[in-house]
Short mmCIF file of C-alpha atoms in Angstrom, two decimals:
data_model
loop_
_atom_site.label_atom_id
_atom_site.label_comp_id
_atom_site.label_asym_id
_atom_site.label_seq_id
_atom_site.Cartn_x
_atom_site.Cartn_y
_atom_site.Cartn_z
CA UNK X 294 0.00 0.00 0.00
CA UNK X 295 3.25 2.80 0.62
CA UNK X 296 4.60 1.52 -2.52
CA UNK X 297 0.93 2.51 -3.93
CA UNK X 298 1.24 5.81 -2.23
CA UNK X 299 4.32 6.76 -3.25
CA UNK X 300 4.09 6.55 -7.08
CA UNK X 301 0.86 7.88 -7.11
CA UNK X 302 2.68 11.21 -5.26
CA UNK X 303 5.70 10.84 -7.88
CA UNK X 304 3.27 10.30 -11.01
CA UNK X 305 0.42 12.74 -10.18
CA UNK X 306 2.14 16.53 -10.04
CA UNK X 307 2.92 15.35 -13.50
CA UNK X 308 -0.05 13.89 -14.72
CA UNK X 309 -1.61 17.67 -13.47
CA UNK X 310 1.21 19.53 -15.47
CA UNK X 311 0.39 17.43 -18.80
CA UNK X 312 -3.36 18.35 -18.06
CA UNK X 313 -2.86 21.85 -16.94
CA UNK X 314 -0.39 22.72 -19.86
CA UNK X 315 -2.16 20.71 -23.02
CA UNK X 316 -3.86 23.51 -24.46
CA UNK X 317 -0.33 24.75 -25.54
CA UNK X 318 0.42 21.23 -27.29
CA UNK X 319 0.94 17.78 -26.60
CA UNK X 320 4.44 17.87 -27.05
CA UNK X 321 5.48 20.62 -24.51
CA UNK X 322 2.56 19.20 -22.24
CA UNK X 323 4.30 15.65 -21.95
CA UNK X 324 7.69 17.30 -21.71
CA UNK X 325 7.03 19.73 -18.52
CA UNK X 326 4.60 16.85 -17.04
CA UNK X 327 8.06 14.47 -17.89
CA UNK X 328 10.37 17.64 -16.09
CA UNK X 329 8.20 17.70 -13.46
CA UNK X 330 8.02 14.10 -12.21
CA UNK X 331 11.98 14.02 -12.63
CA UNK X 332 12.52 16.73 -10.36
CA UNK X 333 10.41 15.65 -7.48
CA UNK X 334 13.14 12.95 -6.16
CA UNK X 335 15.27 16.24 -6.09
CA UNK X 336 12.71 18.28 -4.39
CA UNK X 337 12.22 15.73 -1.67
CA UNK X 338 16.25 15.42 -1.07
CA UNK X 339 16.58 19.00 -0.99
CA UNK X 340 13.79 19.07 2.08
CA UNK X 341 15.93 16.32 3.58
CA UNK X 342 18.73 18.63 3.76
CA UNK X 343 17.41 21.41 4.56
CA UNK X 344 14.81 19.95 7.51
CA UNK X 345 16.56 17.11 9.46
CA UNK X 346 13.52 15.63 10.73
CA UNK X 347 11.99 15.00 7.96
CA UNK X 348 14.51 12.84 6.89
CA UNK X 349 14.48 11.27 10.18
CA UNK X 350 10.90 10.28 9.47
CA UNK X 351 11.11 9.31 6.28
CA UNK X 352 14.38 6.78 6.97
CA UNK X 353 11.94 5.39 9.90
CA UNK X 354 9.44 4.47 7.55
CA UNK X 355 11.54 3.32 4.80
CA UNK X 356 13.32 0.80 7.71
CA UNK X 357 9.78 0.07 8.71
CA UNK X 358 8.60 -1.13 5.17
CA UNK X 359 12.08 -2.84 4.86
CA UNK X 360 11.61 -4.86 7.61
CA UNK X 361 7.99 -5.55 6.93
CA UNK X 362 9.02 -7.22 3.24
CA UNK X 363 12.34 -8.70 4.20
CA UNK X 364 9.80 -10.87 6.49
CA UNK X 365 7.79 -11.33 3.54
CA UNK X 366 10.34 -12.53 1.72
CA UNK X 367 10.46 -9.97 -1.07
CA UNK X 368 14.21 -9.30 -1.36
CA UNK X 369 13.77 -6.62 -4.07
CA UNK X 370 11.46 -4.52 -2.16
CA UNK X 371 13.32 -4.73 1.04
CA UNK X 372 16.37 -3.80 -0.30
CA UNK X 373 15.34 -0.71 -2.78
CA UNK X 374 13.57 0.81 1.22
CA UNK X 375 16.95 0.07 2.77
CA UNK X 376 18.34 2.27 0.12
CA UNK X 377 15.62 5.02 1.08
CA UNK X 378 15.89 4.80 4.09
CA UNK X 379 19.87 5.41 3.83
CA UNK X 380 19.91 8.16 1.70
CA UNK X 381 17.43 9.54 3.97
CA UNK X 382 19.55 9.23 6.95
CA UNK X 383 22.30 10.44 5.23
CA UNK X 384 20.99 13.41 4.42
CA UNK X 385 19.20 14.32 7.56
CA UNK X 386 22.72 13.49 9.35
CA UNK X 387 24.97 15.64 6.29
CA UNK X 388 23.19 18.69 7.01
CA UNK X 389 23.57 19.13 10.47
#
């Protein structure tokens, strides 16, 4: 269900940009909606530096969900949250 969660808040500020942006083509439409779903992992990293604790919180619930599918079994899963859940300690630790 995060997994869920968490594309549809990576996938839908671009969905809205193709939409809001389509009556000045398709083309440039796809393109900013594209720009603008790339830049949201660098958005969110950027709040990790900046505010500590919300990378605190978001490396909890990353080693949460980790810990949740490495009991499940599901290796891949486990081990792409460990990576979240390290970056996000990293940078919540990098900027203090």
């Amino acid at each position: 269900m995060l997994l869920v969660l968490l594309a549809a808040a990576c996938l839908v500020p671009g969905a809205l940009t193709v939409w809001l942006l389509r009556r000045h083509g398709w083309g440039v439409a796809v393109l900013a909606g594209i720009g603008a779903t790339v830049m949201l992992p660098f958005v969110l990293i950027s709040g990790m530096l900046v505010f500590p604790p919300l990378g605190y919180a978001i490396a909890a619930a990353a080693t949460l969900a980790a810990l949740r599918d490495y009991d499940n079994g599901k290796l891949g899963h486990a081990t792409t949250w460990t990576t979240v859940a390290v970056i996000a300690m990293g940078c919540a630790r990098w900027s203090r």
